[in-house]
Each structure stands twice: as C-alpha cells, then as structure tokens.
C-alpha cells in the first residue's frame, strides 16, 4: 500500500470499519509497518508487529527538484508566463528554491493530510489525539530509551496490541477460530 494516497487509504479504512461493524474480527500483523500500511492496520481489532519489527510513522513532506541552475549551465533559457502568484507548477524550471507561495500551499495541504491521518488512526486505536504526533516527533528519543527496540516503542505508544512472531500469530488465530 506504499503507493496509495490518503483518499484511497481512507476508502479502504472505511471498508474495514464497515466489515468490523458486522461483528467480525479484523487482525493485522506485519514484520514492519510503514506509514500507509499502519493507517490500514490501525483499523483492526488487534494489531501485532513482529518483536523485531517497527511502526515507521514520519509524517508528510514535499520535495521538489529545482532545475534552474542546471538549465543555466546548459545555456537553456526558460520563459514562464503566468497570471497570479499562486501558479507554482513550473517553478522548478525557473527558480532555485521554493517560493513563499509554494511553501504556504504545501504547508496547508500537508498539514491537512497529517491532521486527517492522526484523527483517523487515533480514533481507530482509541488513543490520545496527539499520540501519533508525539510518536513521530519523539521516536528517536524513545528508541534510545528502549535500547533500539522499535517494536517496544510502538507497543508503549499504544500503536500495537502486542508483539508476535508469525507462529505466535498463527496460535492466536487458532484461539479465535479453531483449527481444522
């Protein structure tokens, strides 16, 4: 799910919530979760990560490659015609850095995505509203405090229900549904 955008992830998350509303359990397990994977895993009744795994939540960012310096070295002249200050799409060809307008636009939409991510995950996991922000911003310090045990950091933050290997997960599933 690494390539899925926030709207797609939200649709899948809503479908998982509808499924859970029927009374059926949803169990999530992974060796390691990236931010998008965890967004979906958080919708489960139980979320497990391998004891040697991690939950990597970093927030959102936007990086642009500005080509004006390269184009100047190649003696390529670019002429950009635009109406209004908020037309930033082609700035990478005529600037060496982000314009204030582009920076403001980026901050607005990235903050909106981050807020939506946090609200959805904290509601699904039943944790404090600022828990995701604290986790992302304090991850390195928490990791040091846990001696490098990233799975324990996720467990302490309430992001996962428990730490299980794949065989321990299989045992949990047998507990829930029996074996045949």
Coordinates of C-alpha atoms in Angstrom, one line a residue, residues 88-174:
X88 CA 3.7 27.4 -8.8
X89 CA 3.6 24.3 -11.0
X90 CA 6.5 25.2 -13.3
X91 CA 8.7 27.0 -10.7
X92 CA 11.1 24.1 -10.7
X93 CA 12.3 25.3 -14.1
X94 CA 12.7 29.0 -13.3
X95 CA 13.7 29.0 -9.6
X96 CA 16.5 27.6 -7.4
X97 CA 14.3 27.4 -4.3
X98 CA 10.7 27.2 -3.2
X99 CA 8.6 30.4 -3.5
X100 CA 6.8 31.7 -0.4
X101 CA 3.5 30.9 -2.1
X102 CA 4.5 27.4 -2.9
X103 CA 5.8 26.9 0.7
X104 CA 2.4 28.1 2.1
X105 CA 0.4 25.9 -0.3
X106 CA 2.5 22.9 0.6
X107 CA 2.2 23.5 4.3
X108 CA -1.6 23.8 4.1
X109 CA -2.2 20.6 2.2
X110 CA 0.5 18.6 4.1
X111 CA -0.9 19.7 7.5
X112 CA -4.4 18.8 6.3
X113 CA -3.2 15.3 5.3
X114 CA -1.3 14.9 8.6
X115 CA -4.3 16.0 10.7
X116 CA -6.5 13.6 8.8
X117 CA -4.1 10.7 9.3
X118 CA -3.8 11.4 13.0
X119 CA -7.5 11.7 13.6
X120 CA -8.3 8.5 11.7
X121 CA -5.6 6.5 13.4
X122 CA -6.1 7.8 17.0
X123 CA -9.9 7.2 16.7
X124 CA -9.5 3.7 15.4
X125 CA -6.9 2.8 18.1
X126 CA -8.6 4.6 20.9
X127 CA -5.5 6.5 21.9
X128 CA -5.0 10.2 22.8
X129 CA -5.4 12.7 19.9
X130 CA -1.8 13.8 20.0
X131 CA -0.3 10.3 20.3
X132 CA 0.7 10.0 16.7
X133 CA 2.4 13.4 16.7
X134 CA 4.2 12.5 19.9
X135 CA 5.3 9.2 18.4
X136 CA 6.6 10.6 15.2
X137 CA 8.4 13.5 16.9
X138 CA 9.8 11.6 19.8
X139 CA 10.6 8.3 18.0
X140 CA 14.4 8.6 18.1
X141 CA 14.4 9.5 21.8
X142 CA 12.0 6.7 22.6
X143 CA 14.1 4.3 20.6
X144 CA 17.2 5.2 22.5
X145 CA 15.3 4.8 25.8
X146 CA 14.3 1.3 24.7
X147 CA 17.8 0.3 23.7
X148 CA 16.9 0.2 20.0
X149 CA 13.8 -1.9 20.4
X150 CA 11.4 -0.2 17.9
X151 CA 8.7 -2.8 18.4
X152 CA 8.6 -2.0 22.1
X153 CA 8.4 1.7 21.3
X154 CA 5.3 1.0 19.2
X155 CA 3.8 -1.1 22.0
X156 CA 4.4 1.5 24.6
X157 CA 2.8 4.2 22.4
X158 CA -0.4 2.0 22.1
X159 CA 0.1 1.7 18.3
X160 CA 0.1 -2.1 18.5
X161 CA -1.9 -4.6 20.7
X162 CA 1.2 -6.8 21.1
X163 CA 4.3 -8.2 19.7
X164 CA 4.0 -11.6 18.0
X165 CA 6.1 -13.7 15.6
X166 CA 4.2 -15.2 12.7
X167 CA 3.9 -18.6 14.5
X168 CA 2.5 -16.8 17.6
X169 CA 0.1 -15.0 15.3
X170 CA -1.0 -18.4 13.9
X171 CA -1.6 -19.6 17.5
X172 CA -3.8 -16.5 18.2
X173 CA -5.8 -17.2 15.0
X174 CA -6.4 -20.8 16.2

